[in-house]
mmCIF file of C-alpha atoms in Angstrom:
data_model
loop_
_atom_site.group_PDB
_atom_site.id
_atom_site.type_symbol
_atom_site.label_atom_id
_atom_site.label_comp_id
_atom_site.label_asym_id
_atom_site.label_seq_id
_atom_site.Cartn_x
_atom_site.Cartn_y
_atom_site.Cartn_z
ATOM 1 C CA MET W 1379 -18.268 7.286 23.377
ATOM 2 C CA SER W 1380 -18.998 10.301 23.356
ATOM 3 C CA ALA W 1381 -16.095 13.012 24.301
ATOM 4 C CA THR W 1382 -15.487 17.248 26.585
ATOM 5 C CA ILE W 1383 -13.810 19.238 24.688
ATOM 6 C CA ASN W 1384 -11.417 19.554 26.588
ATOM 7 C CA GLN W 1385 -10.628 15.622 25.828
ATOM 8 C CA VAL W 1386 -10.968 17.041 21.811
ATOM 9 C CA LEU W 1387 -8.378 19.259 22.936
ATOM 10 C CA ASP W 1388 -6.289 17.300 24.820
ATOM 11 C CA ALA W 1389 -6.227 14.045 21.867
ATOM 12 C CA ILE W 1390 -5.485 17.492 18.736
ATOM 13 C CA ALA W 1391 -2.561 18.842 21.710
ATOM 14 C CA GLU W 1392 -1.563 14.604 21.279
ATOM 15 C CA CYS W 1393 -1.836 14.720 17.653
ATOM 16 C CA LEU W 1394 -0.370 17.906 16.691
ATOM 17 C CA GLN W 1395 2.160 16.845 19.170
ATOM 18 C CA VAL W 1396 2.483 20.680 21.032
ATOM 19 C CA GLU W 1397 2.016 21.718 24.289
ATOM 20 C CA ARG W 1398 -2.200 21.575 25.671
ATOM 21 C CA SER W 1399 -1.351 24.946 26.366
ATOM 22 C CA GLN W 1400 -1.713 26.050 22.390
ATOM 23 C CA ILE W 1401 -4.370 24.714 21.899
ATOM 24 C CA SER W 1402 -8.297 26.797 22.254
ATOM 25 C CA PRO W 1403 -11.590 25.869 21.226
ATOM 26 C CA GLN W 1404 -10.474 28.642 19.251
ATOM 27 C CA THR W 1405 -6.943 27.108 17.475
ATOM 28 C CA THR W 1406 -6.332 27.045 14.069
ATOM 29 C CA ALA W 1407 -3.676 25.346 11.508
ATOM 30 C CA ALA W 1408 -2.163 28.952 10.803
ATOM 31 C CA ASP W 1409 -1.815 29.415 14.755
ATOM 32 C CA VAL W 1410 0.001 26.172 14.966
ATOM 33 C CA PRO W 1411 2.570 26.142 13.246
ATOM 34 C CA ALA W 1412 3.146 21.548 13.375
ATOM 35 C CA TRP W 1413 -0.354 21.940 12.675
ATOM 36 C CA ASP W 1414 0.584 20.948 8.591
ATOM 37 C CA SER W 1415 -0.598 17.331 6.523
ATOM 38 C CA MET W 1416 1.228 15.124 8.380
ATOM 39 C CA ALA W 1417 -0.730 16.315 11.295
ATOM 40 C CA VAL W 1418 -4.204 16.058 9.693
ATOM 41 C CA VAL W 1419 -3.647 12.435 8.793
ATOM 42 C CA GLU W 1420 -2.587 12.292 13.033
ATOM 43 C CA LEU W 1421 -6.183 13.855 13.516
ATOM 44 C CA VAL W 1422 -7.704 10.951 10.958
ATOM 45 C CA PHE W 1423 -6.651 8.265 12.572
ATOM 46 C CA MET W 1424 -7.607 10.108 16.394
ATOM 47 C CA LEU W 1425 -11.327 10.047 15.291
ATOM 48 C CA GLN W 1426 -11.640 6.525 13.720
ATOM 49 C CA ARG W 1427 -9.409 4.345 16.989
ATOM 50 C CA ASP W 1428 -11.016 7.125 19.563
ATOM 51 C CA TYR W 1429 -14.377 7.749 18.766
ATOM 52 C CA ASP W 1430 -15.357 5.466 15.893
ATOM 53 C CA LEU W 1431 -15.698 7.754 13.211
ATOM 54 C CA THR W 1432 -14.775 7.699 9.948
ATOM 55 C CA LEU W 1433 -15.396 10.937 6.991
ATOM 56 C CA PRO W 1434 -17.131 11.617 4.064
ATOM 57 C CA THR W 1435 -14.923 11.947 0.871
ATOM 58 C CA ALA W 1436 -13.260 15.441 0.556
ATOM 59 C CA GLN W 1437 -14.335 15.915 4.895
ATOM 60 C CA ALA W 1438 -10.616 15.305 5.833
ATOM 61 C CA THR W 1439 -9.096 17.840 3.888
ATOM 62 C CA THR W 1440 -11.264 20.426 6.132
ATOM 63 C CA LEU W 1441 -9.363 19.245 9.659
ATOM 64 C CA THR W 1442 -7.840 22.827 9.449
ATOM 65 C CA SER W 1443 -9.398 24.827 13.172
ATOM 66 C CA VAL W 1444 -10.034 22.963 16.263
ATOM 67 C CA GLU W 1445 -13.242 24.471 15.339
ATOM 68 C CA ALA W 1446 -13.378 22.239 12.065
ATOM 69 C CA VAL W 1447 -12.932 18.390 14.721
ATOM 70 C CA LEU W 1448 -15.034 19.704 17.180
ATOM 71 C CA LYS W 1449 -18.380 19.339 14.278
ATOM 72 C CA VAL W 1450 -16.983 16.604 12.833
ATOM 73 C CA LEU W 1451 -17.815 14.572 16.354
ATOM 74 C CA ARG W 1452 -21.388 17.356 17.117
ATOM 75 C CA ASP W 1453 -22.680 16.115 13.570
ATOM 76 C CA ALA W 1454 -21.434 12.129 14.174
ATOM 77 C CA GLY W 1455 -23.134 12.806 18.157
ATOM 78 C CA LYS W 1456 -20.411 12.261 19.341
ATOM 79 C CA LEU W 1457 -19.720 15.291 21.652
ATOM 80 C CA ALA W 1458 -20.748 15.479 25.598
ATOM 81 C CA MET N 361 -10.324 -27.108 -7.645
ATOM 82 C CA LYS N 362 -8.159 -24.485 -6.275
ATOM 83 C CA ALA N 363 -5.644 -22.170 -5.998
ATOM 84 C CA TYR N 364 -1.578 -21.802 -4.571
ATOM 85 C CA LEU N 365 -0.149 -18.967 -4.169
ATOM 86 C CA HIS N 366 2.950 -21.435 -4.407
ATOM 87 C CA SER N 367 6.221 -18.697 -3.468
ATOM 88 C CA ILE N 368 7.138 -15.131 -4.298
ATOM 89 C CA ALA N 369 10.546 -13.522 -4.932
ATOM 90 C CA THR N 370 11.568 -10.012 -3.717
ATOM 91 C CA GLU N 371 13.788 -8.021 -5.978
ATOM 92 C CA LEU N 372 15.039 -4.312 -5.189
ATOM 93 C CA ALA N 373 16.555 -1.634 -7.141
ATOM 94 C CA GLU N 374 19.998 -1.145 -5.675
ATOM 95 C CA ARG N 375 20.823 2.484 -4.268
ATOM 96 C CA VAL N 376 20.134 3.637 -0.401
ATOM 97 C CA GLN N 377 18.749 6.717 -0.080
ATOM 98 C CA SER N 378 18.788 7.647 3.183
ATOM 99 C CA ASN N 379 16.685 10.472 5.264
ATOM 100 C CA ASP N 380 19.749 11.911 5.637
ATOM 101 C CA GLU N 381 20.394 12.473 1.730
ATOM 102 C CA LEU N 382 17.299 13.145 1.132
ATOM 103 C CA VAL N 383 16.401 16.204 3.423
ATOM 104 C CA VAL N 384 19.870 18.123 2.340
ATOM 105 C CA GLY N 385 18.185 21.821 0.677
ATOM 106 C CA VAL N 386 14.867 20.775 1.661
ATOM 107 C CA GLU N 387 13.467 23.678 4.187
ATOM 108 C CA GLY N 388 11.255 22.278 7.124
ATOM 109 C CA TRP N 389 12.073 18.468 6.798
ATOM 110 C CA THR N 390 14.801 16.631 9.299
ATOM 111 C CA ALA N 391 16.092 13.192 8.878
ATOM 112 C CA ASP N 392 14.134 12.363 12.542
ATOM 113 C CA ARG N 393 11.185 13.609 11.288
ATOM 114 C CA ILE N 394 11.115 11.916 8.627
ATOM 115 C CA ARG N 395 11.624 8.611 10.325
ATOM 116 C CA THR N 396 9.164 9.746 13.243
ATOM 117 C CA LYS N 397 6.421 10.682 11.024
ATOM 118 C CA THR N 398 6.807 8.376 8.258
ATOM 119 C CA GLY N 399 8.505 4.602 10.144
ATOM 120 C CA ILE N 400 10.817 4.893 6.613
ATOM 121 C CA ALA N 401 14.687 5.159 7.327
ATOM 122 C CA GLU N 402 16.171 4.419 3.560
ATOM 123 C CA ARG N 403 14.657 3.852 0.682
ATOM 124 C CA ARG N 404 15.515 2.266 -2.962
ATOM 125 C CA ILE N 405 16.186 4.422 -5.645
ATOM 126 C CA ALA N 406 15.936 2.833 -9.411
ATOM 127 C CA ALA N 407 18.491 4.020 -11.334
ATOM 128 C CA ALA N 408 17.588 5.887 -13.803
ATOM 129 C CA ASP N 409 18.491 3.417 -16.544
ATOM 130 C CA GLU N 410 16.429 0.872 -14.302
ATOM 131 C CA THR N 411 12.655 0.687 -14.671
ATOM 132 C CA ALA N 412 10.112 -1.186 -12.932
ATOM 133 C CA GLY N 413 10.301 -4.134 -16.340
ATOM 134 C CA ASP N 414 14.176 -4.682 -15.142
ATOM 135 C CA LEU N 415 13.131 -4.843 -11.325
ATOM 136 C CA CYS N 416 10.175 -7.597 -12.356
ATOM 137 C CA PHE N 417 12.713 -9.440 -14.762
ATOM 138 C CA ARG N 418 16.036 -9.260 -12.144
ATOM 139 C CA ALA N 419 12.359 -11.319 -9.178
ATOM 140 C CA ALA N 420 11.261 -14.063 -12.074
ATOM 141 C CA GLU N 421 14.998 -15.191 -12.587
ATOM 142 C CA LYS N 422 15.338 -15.181 -9.528
ATOM 143 C CA LEU N 423 12.226 -17.021 -9.365
ATOM 144 C CA PHE N 424 13.170 -20.056 -11.089
ATOM 145 C CA ALA N 425 16.835 -19.897 -10.422
ATOM 146 C CA ASP N 426 14.920 -20.925 -6.447
ATOM 147 C CA GLY N 427 13.341 -24.187 -9.120
ATOM 148 C CA ASN N 428 10.416 -23.599 -8.001
ATOM 149 C CA ILE N 429 9.131 -23.750 -11.455
ATOM 150 C CA ASP N 430 9.953 -24.574 -15.000
ATOM 151 C CA ARG N 431 9.717 -21.797 -16.997
ATOM 152 C CA SER N 432 8.161 -23.489 -20.552
ATOM 153 C CA THR N 433 5.440 -24.912 -18.153
ATOM 154 C CA ILE N 434 4.100 -20.952 -17.448
ATOM 155 C CA ASP N 435 1.049 -20.032 -19.186
ATOM 156 C CA ALA N 436 -0.268 -16.531 -17.776
ATOM 157 C CA LEU N 437 1.558 -13.551 -17.505
ATOM 158 C CA ILE N 438 0.355 -10.309 -15.150
ATOM 159 C CA VAL N 439 2.051 -7.681 -14.388
ATOM 160 C CA CYS N 440 1.393 -5.383 -12.251
ATOM 161 C CA THR N 441 2.787 -1.745 -12.797
ATOM 162 C CA GLN N 442 2.362 1.592 -13.093
ATOM 163 C CA SER N 443 5.873 2.585 -13.609
ATOM 164 C CA PRO N 444 5.463 1.084 -17.304
ATOM 165 C CA ASP N 445 8.797 0.431 -19.778
ATOM 166 C CA TYR N 446 6.480 2.727 -22.389
ATOM 167 C CA PHE N 447 3.633 3.282 -23.479
ATOM 168 C CA LEU N 448 3.275 0.517 -25.999
ATOM 169 C CA PRO N 449 3.896 -2.282 -25.827
ATOM 170 C CA SER N 450 2.951 -3.191 -22.626
ATOM 171 C CA THR N 451 6.125 -4.461 -19.909
ATOM 172 C CA ALA N 452 4.196 -8.237 -20.471
ATOM 173 C CA CYS N 453 4.794 -8.666 -23.285
ATOM 174 C CA VAL N 454 8.157 -7.298 -23.898
ATOM 175 C CA LEU N 455 9.409 -9.841 -20.364
ATOM 176 C CA GLN N 456 7.540 -12.611 -21.985
ATOM 177 C CA ASP N 457 10.631 -12.553 -24.558
ATOM 178 C CA ARG N 458 12.719 -10.695 -21.819
ATOM 179 C CA LEU N 459 12.519 -13.603 -19.618
ATOM 180 C CA GLN N 460 11.894 -17.010 -22.911
ATOM 181 C CA LEU N 461 8.803 -17.298 -21.713
ATOM 182 C CA PRO N 462 6.976 -19.703 -24.519
ATOM 183 C CA GLN N 463 4.982 -17.803 -26.828
ATOM 184 C CA THR N 464 2.121 -19.740 -25.943
ATOM 185 C CA VAL N 465 1.595 -17.561 -22.837
ATOM 186 C CA ALA N 466 -1.593 -15.617 -22.306
ATOM 187 C CA ALA N 467 0.451 -11.663 -21.427
ATOM 188 C CA PHE N 468 -0.667 -8.718 -19.994
ATOM 189 C CA ASP N 469 -0.519 -5.961 -17.995
ATOM 190 C CA VAL N 470 -2.786 -4.438 -15.224
ATOM 191 C CA THR N 471 -2.220 -0.979 -14.018
ATOM 192 C CA LEU N 472 -3.102 -0.524 -10.858
ATOM 193 C CA GLY N 473 -1.097 0.556 -7.820
ATOM 194 C CA CYS N 474 -1.677 -0.630 -4.102
ATOM 195 C CA SER N 475 -4.253 -2.852 -5.099
ATOM 196 C CA GLY N 476 -2.419 -4.341 -7.177
ATOM 197 C CA TYR N 477 -1.104 -7.327 -5.366
ATOM 198 C CA THR N 478 -3.952 -8.104 -4.650
ATOM 199 C CA TYR N 479 -5.964 -7.883 -7.584
ATOM 200 C CA GLY N 480 -3.935 -10.088 -9.366
ATOM 201 C CA LEU N 481 -4.922 -12.955 -7.373
ATOM 202 C CA TRP N 482 -7.971 -12.442 -7.519
ATOM 203 C CA LEU N 483 -7.509 -12.347 -11.427
ATOM 204 C CA ALA N 484 -4.660 -15.580 -11.063
ATOM 205 C CA ARG N 485 -6.957 -17.551 -9.357
ATOM 206 C CA SER N 486 -9.482 -17.100 -11.289
ATOM 207 C CA LEU N 487 -7.598 -17.989 -14.231
ATOM 208 C CA VAL N 488 -6.935 -21.252 -11.988
ATOM 209 C CA LEU N 489 -9.557 -22.154 -11.104
ATOM 210 C CA SER N 490 -11.641 -21.760 -14.317
ATOM 211 C CA ASP N 491 -9.250 -24.053 -15.845
ATOM 212 C CA SER N 492 -8.009 -21.081 -18.200
ATOM 213 C CA ALA N 493 -4.295 -21.374 -17.184
ATOM 214 C CA GLN N 494 -2.533 -23.750 -14.135
ATOM 215 C CA ASN N 495 0.686 -21.764 -13.929
ATOM 216 C CA VAL N 496 0.808 -17.592 -13.493
ATOM 217 C CA LEU N 497 3.553 -15.719 -12.972
ATOM 218 C CA LEU N 498 2.215 -12.336 -11.254
ATOM 219 C CA LEU N 499 4.921 -10.059 -11.517
ATOM 220 C CA ALA N 500 4.144 -6.516 -8.994
ATOM 221 C CA GLY N 501 6.740 -3.871 -9.529
ATOM 222 C CA ASP N 502 7.008 -0.154 -9.222
ATOM 223 C CA THR N 503 9.630 2.825 -9.895
ATOM 224 C CA TYR N 504 7.710 5.055 -8.121
ATOM 225 C CA SER N 505 10.537 7.356 -7.245
ATOM 226 C CA LYS N 506 10.371 8.203 -10.964
ATOM 227 C CA TYR N 507 7.706 10.430 -9.985
ATOM 228 C CA CYS N 508 8.599 12.500 -7.345
ATOM 229 C CA HIS N 509 9.877 15.489 -6.951
ATOM 230 C CA PRO N 510 13.281 15.495 -5.311
ATOM 231 C CA LYS N 511 11.608 18.265 -3.304
ATOM 232 C CA ASP N 512 8.722 17.179 -2.336
ATOM 233 C CA LEU N 513 9.391 15.525 0.613
ATOM 234 C CA ALA N 514 5.584 14.593 1.425
ATOM 235 C CA VAL N 515 5.889 12.230 -2.146
ATOM 236 C CA ALA N 516 9.848 11.271 -1.906
ATOM 237 C CA SER N 517 10.391 10.259 1.415
ATOM 238 C CA LEU N 518 7.503 7.113 1.062
ATOM 239 C CA PHE N 519 8.264 5.999 -1.839
ATOM 240 C CA GLY N 520 10.558 3.167 -3.082
ATOM 241 C CA ASP N 521 11.334 1.403 -5.962
ATOM 242 C CA GLY N 522 11.211 -2.829 -6.529
ATOM 243 C CA ALA N 523 10.110 -5.601 -7.639
ATOM 244 C CA THR N 524 8.433 -9.641 -6.526
ATOM 245 C CA ALA N 525 7.631 -12.730 -8.682
ATOM 246 C CA SER N 526 5.049 -15.235 -7.522
ATOM 247 C CA LEU N 527 4.029 -18.377 -9.033
ATOM 248 C CA ILE N 528 0.054 -19.411 -8.810
ATOM 249 C CA THR N 529 -0.686 -22.348 -9.757
ATOM 250 C CA HIS N 530 -3.193 -25.454 -9.379
ATOM 251 C CA GLN N 531 -1.044 -27.611 -7.606
ATOM 252 C CA SER N 532 -0.718 -27.508 -3.928
ATOM 253 C CA GLU N 533 2.578 -29.592 -3.148
ATOM 254 C CA ASN N 534 5.297 -26.924 -1.440
ATOM 255 C CA ALA N 535 2.440 -23.892 -1.921
ATOM 256 C CA TRP N 536 2.723 -21.095 0.392
ATOM 257 C CA ALA N 537 -0.370 -20.702 0.732
ATOM 258 C CA ASP N 538 -3.866 -21.821 0.284
ATOM 259 C CA ILE N 539 -5.536 -18.485 -2.356
ATOM 260 C CA GLY N 540 -9.135 -18.102 -1.225
ATOM 261 C CA PRO N 541 -11.911 -15.507 -2.075
ATOM 262 C CA SER N 542 -11.957 -12.172 -2.578
ATOM 263 C CA VAL N 543 -13.884 -8.687 -2.493
ATOM 264 C CA LEU N 544 -13.163 -5.987 -4.118
ATOM 265 C CA GLY N 545 -13.373 -2.521 -5.036
ATOM 266 C CA THR N 546 -13.789 0.923 -6.964
ATOM 267 C CA ASN N 547 -14.218 4.449 -6.140
ATOM 268 C CA GLY N 548 -12.850 7.065 -9.383
ATOM 269 C CA GLN N 549 -13.833 10.216 -7.023
ATOM 270 C CA GLY N 550 -10.457 9.583 -5.443
ATOM 271 C CA ALA N 551 -8.900 9.782 -8.751
ATOM 272 C CA ALA N 552 -7.549 13.751 -8.582
ATOM 273 C CA ASN N 553 -6.045 12.917 -4.640
ATOM 274 C CA LEU N 554 -3.152 9.879 -6.383
ATOM 275 C CA ILE N 555 -2.192 11.420 -9.385
ATOM 276 C CA VAL N 556 0.337 12.293 -11.918
ATOM 277 C CA LYS N 557 -1.521 14.354 -14.582
ATOM 278 C CA ALA N 558 1.124 15.108 -17.541
ATOM 279 C CA GLY N 559 2.396 12.836 -19.519
ATOM 280 C CA ALA N 560 -0.039 10.766 -20.945
ATOM 281 C CA SER N 561 -3.553 12.070 -22.949
ATOM 282 C CA ARG N 562 -5.752 13.720 -21.396
ATOM 283 C CA LEU N 563 -2.600 16.287 -20.142
ATOM 284 C CA PRO N 564 0.589 15.414 -22.783
ATOM 285 C CA THR N 565 2.407 17.718 -21.143
ATOM 286 C CA SER N 566 2.130 20.298 -18.642
ATOM 287 C CA GLU N 567 4.874 23.754 -17.469
ATOM 288 C CA THR N 568 2.349 23.257 -13.799
ATOM 289 C CA GLN N 569 5.559 21.244 -11.999
ATOM 290 C CA SER N 570 2.379 19.952 -9.524
ATOM 291 C CA ASP N 571 1.566 18.297 -13.009
ATOM 292 C CA ARG N 572 4.327 16.899 -14.072
ATOM 293 C CA TYR N 573 5.105 15.141 -10.924
ATOM 294 C CA LEU N 574 3.632 12.417 -8.644
ATOM 295 C CA TYR N 575 0.605 14.559 -6.056
ATOM 296 C CA MET N 576 -0.582 13.168 -3.478
ATOM 297 C CA ASN N 577 -3.881 14.355 -1.240
ATOM 298 C CA GLY N 578 -2.414 12.285 2.548
ATOM 299 C CA ALA N 579 -5.063 13.852 4.420
ATOM 300 C CA GLU N 580 -7.686 12.424 2.339
ATOM 301 C CA ILE N 581 -5.661 9.085 0.880
ATOM 302 C CA ALA N 582 -5.598 8.622 4.460
ATOM 303 C CA SER N 583 -9.048 9.464 5.933
ATOM 304 C CA PHE N 584 -9.898 6.839 2.728
ATOM 305 C CA ALA N 585 -7.932 4.157 3.764
ATOM 306 C CA VAL N 586 -9.482 4.131 7.623
ATOM 307 C CA SER N 587 -12.440 3.959 6.086
ATOM 308 C CA THR N 588 -12.294 1.355 3.267
ATOM 309 C CA VAL N 589 -10.357 -1.553 4.504
ATOM 310 C CA LYS N 590 -12.380 -1.502 7.960
ATOM 311 C CA MET N 591 -15.160 -1.824 5.300
ATOM 312 C CA VAL N 592 -13.738 -4.130 2.620
ATOM 313 C CA VAL N 593 -12.524 -6.960 5.573
ATOM 314 C CA THR N 594 -15.889 -6.569 7.574
ATOM 315 C CA SER N 595 -16.836 -7.518 3.971
ATOM 316 C CA LEU N 596 -14.585 -10.605 2.616
ATOM 317 C CA LEU N 597 -15.172 -11.294 6.268
ATOM 318 C CA GLU N 598 -18.574 -11.764 5.781
ATOM 319 C CA LYS N 599 -18.499 -13.171 2.263
ATOM 320 C CA VAL N 600 -16.356 -15.998 4.218
ATOM 321 C CA ALA N 601 -18.606 -16.106 7.392
ATOM 322 C CA LEU N 602 -15.475 -15.456 9.575
ATOM 323 C CA PRO N 603 -15.259 -13.569 12.965
ATOM 324 C CA TRP N 604 -12.764 -11.063 12.693
ATOM 325 C CA SER N 605 -11.032 -13.023 15.771
ATOM 326 C CA ASP N 606 -10.592 -15.812 13.851
ATOM 327 C CA ILE N 607 -7.921 -13.851 11.254
ATOM 328 C CA ASP N 608 -4.372 -13.880 12.028
ATOM 329 C CA GLY N 609 -3.169 -11.922 10.677
ATOM 330 C CA PHE N 610 -3.707 -8.277 8.210
ATOM 331 C CA VAL N 611 -0.978 -8.034 5.548
ATOM 332 C CA PHE N 612 -2.242 -4.461 4.953
ATOM 333 C CA HIS N 613 -0.357 -2.606 2.405
ATOM 334 C CA GLN N 614 2.584 -1.305 3.084
ATOM 335 C CA ALA N 615 2.462 2.738 2.920
ATOM 336 C CA ASN N 616 5.025 3.036 5.084
ATOM 337 C CA PRO N 617 5.430 1.624 8.683
ATOM 338 C CA ALA N 618 4.255 4.191 10.890
ATOM 339 C CA PHE N 619 0.715 4.207 8.226
ATOM 340 C CA VAL N 620 0.142 0.511 9.123
ATOM 341 C CA GLN N 621 0.780 1.083 12.888
ATOM 342 C CA ARG N 622 -2.461 3.983 12.601
ATOM 343 C CA LEU N 623 -4.073 2.097 10.939
ATOM 344 C CA ALA N 624 -3.915 -1.098 12.812
ATOM 345 C CA ALA N 625 -4.057 1.189 16.276
ATOM 346 C CA ALA N 626 -7.052 2.602 15.035
ATOM 347 C CA TYR N 627 -9.342 -1.016 14.292
ATOM 348 C CA LYS N 628 -7.407 -2.052 17.935
ATOM 349 C CA LEU N 629 -6.148 -4.936 16.256
ATOM 350 C CA SER N 630 -3.013 -6.856 18.096
ATOM 351 C CA PRO N 631 -0.396 -5.717 16.671
ATOM 352 C CA ASP N 632 1.658 -9.397 17.064
ATOM 353 C CA LYS N 633 -1.155 -9.985 13.897
ATOM 354 C CA VAL N 634 -0.229 -6.590 11.792
ATOM 355 C CA PRO N 635 3.437 -7.324 10.415
ATOM 356 C CA ILE N 636 4.871 -4.029 9.203
ATOM 357 C CA GLY N 637 7.792 -3.872 7.419
ATOM 358 C CA LEU N 638 9.733 -2.062 4.633
ATOM 359 C CA ALA N 639 11.343 0.816 6.272
ATOM 360 C CA ASN N 640 14.360 0.081 4.800
ATOM 361 C CA VAL N 641 12.923 -0.073 1.525
ATOM 362 C CA GLY N 642 9.739 2.655 1.049
ATOM 363 C CA ASN N 643 6.351 2.238 -0.172
ATOM 364 C CA THR N 644 6.659 -0.003 -3.122
ATOM 365 C CA CYS N 645 3.064 0.274 -4.551
ATOM 366 C CA SER N 646 1.993 -2.923 -5.855
ATOM 367 C CA ALA N 647 4.871 -4.849 -4.212
ATOM 368 C CA THR N 648 4.376 -4.043 -0.757
ATOM 369 C CA ILE N 649 2.308 -7.103 0.232
ATOM 370 C CA PRO N 650 4.149 -9.884 -1.772
ATOM 371 C CA MET N 651 7.376 -8.077 0.070
ATOM 372 C CA VAL N 652 6.268 -7.876 2.940
ATOM 373 C CA LEU N 653 4.569 -12.004 2.663
ATOM 374 C CA GLU N 654 7.781 -13.415 1.347
ATOM 375 C CA GLN N 655 9.744 -11.667 4.669
ATOM 376 C CA CYS N 656 7.231 -13.314 7.062
ATOM 377 C CA ALA N 657 7.699 -16.972 5.174
ATOM 378 C CA ARG N 658 11.203 -16.800 5.341
ATOM 379 C CA SER N 659 11.157 -16.285 9.260
ATOM 380 C CA GLY N 660 8.276 -17.869 9.801
ATOM 381 C CA ARG N 661 6.241 -15.389 10.950
ATOM 382 C CA PHE N 662 2.502 -17.706 10.105
ATOM 383 C CA GLN N 663 1.490 -21.179 10.722
ATOM 384 C CA PRO N 664 0.296 -24.230 8.630
ATOM 385 C CA GLY N 665 -3.140 -23.260 8.877
ATOM 386 C CA GLN N 666 -3.416 -19.634 9.806
ATOM 387 C CA LYS N 667 -5.473 -17.748 8.226
ATOM 388 C CA LEU N 668 -4.698 -14.036 6.508
ATOM 389 C CA VAL N 669 -6.589 -11.085 4.980
ATOM 390 C CA LEU N 670 -4.232 -9.220 2.408
ATOM 391 C CA VAL N 671 -5.977 -5.665 2.238
ATOM 392 C CA GLY N 672 -4.686 -3.800 -1.174
ATOM 393 C CA PHE N 673 -5.485 -0.008 -1.182
ATOM 394 C CA GLY N 674 -4.586 3.403 -2.916
ATOM 395 C CA VAL N 675 -4.481 4.919 -5.777
ATOM 396 C CA GLY N 676 -7.586 5.597 -7.871
ATOM 397 C CA TYR N 677 -8.959 5.005 -5.528
ATOM 398 C CA SER N 678 -8.659 0.856 -5.533
ATOM 399 C CA TRP N 679 -8.809 -1.570 -3.369
ATOM 400 C CA ALA N 680 -8.953 -5.629 -2.147
ATOM 401 C CA ALA N 681 -9.233 -7.927 0.329
ATOM 402 C CA THR N 682 -8.731 -11.177 -0.517
ATOM 403 C CA LEU N 683 -7.895 -14.509 2.142
ATOM 404 C CA LEU N 684 -5.385 -16.894 2.368
ATOM 405 C CA GLU N 685 -4.512 -20.072 4.640
ATOM 406 C CA TRP N 686 -0.970 -20.672 5.006
ATOM 407 C CA LYS N 687 0.176 -23.581 4.384
ATOM 408 C CA LYS N 688 4.290 -23.533 4.779
ATOM 409 C CA SER N 689 5.984 -24.960 7.792
#
């Protein structure tokens, strides 16, 4: 399944349990207090559940910005 | 010849620690947050003078008291723990004496964590099938709470202390399950993501707090789990020529209830095929799988003939999946 950027932003907001308006393509973990290590775990599960995507070793820790999540999807050819 | 999981007995540390108690004096954490993020309501905590060996001892005595086996017929004792009584001797040797097992018993420790139980089943089955042993006592227990810094709730909220005793035998009578093949694996590149660095030979002492207590990189552990569990289940099912849809139950290592729930959702498994437990116990490492199996056996969750896949995964990284065919009605 391929995702649009908006769909990914929706999914990130859901993982972080924040308002969608708080998430833009430029958002980083530093902008959102809820983007902690537990939120990164949620992102990891979301990538498998929604996009059948697993991450190489040491990549999960880099999921600290919207751009990082988009890049993972883009590199896997899952971003429309 | 076949090897059977005859029965399991569970023993928990007595003290119950609530989320409310845990968050006192820790900024940024609430009891609700722990409950929501982990699914854990409370956990069992071993007393200062209580070891995993003590918990294993009591679990084994329960198994014997239930009349499941005459202890004089045990010919192999495997203790799976990462919380040994001593650096040496092995906890298994100490327990051979405490449990009054015959001196002819082969007793040894397996120092694995979350994968330990499925490794133990693989090993015990191998001993039985090779006629090296007839009745194997597999003890799995840990006291990880002793490794957690009390203010580091990223780990202290997760772990609880307990042990189980399982009998693996060549006799099918009254057995809970027929133990099938296993698939195992290891990736030491993940060693640093769940580790207690100080206290052993590499780093005997350290002034750094994070060295002296359990460190966990939760994101990397989750990422490892999501990819590895799917891989090892697929590999096991290929080995036994069964499709995922033929499996009636997936008993995963209970890292925490929320984690197991997310794992099941990620693989699109029906919730009724994935037992989730230990919300009032915490993650007991090598003992989570047998604890959930024991709960399922007591509640009659599984029916004779149903096929189960057990998957242990975690610290190491280390993993193992084992097929069971349930027999207990």
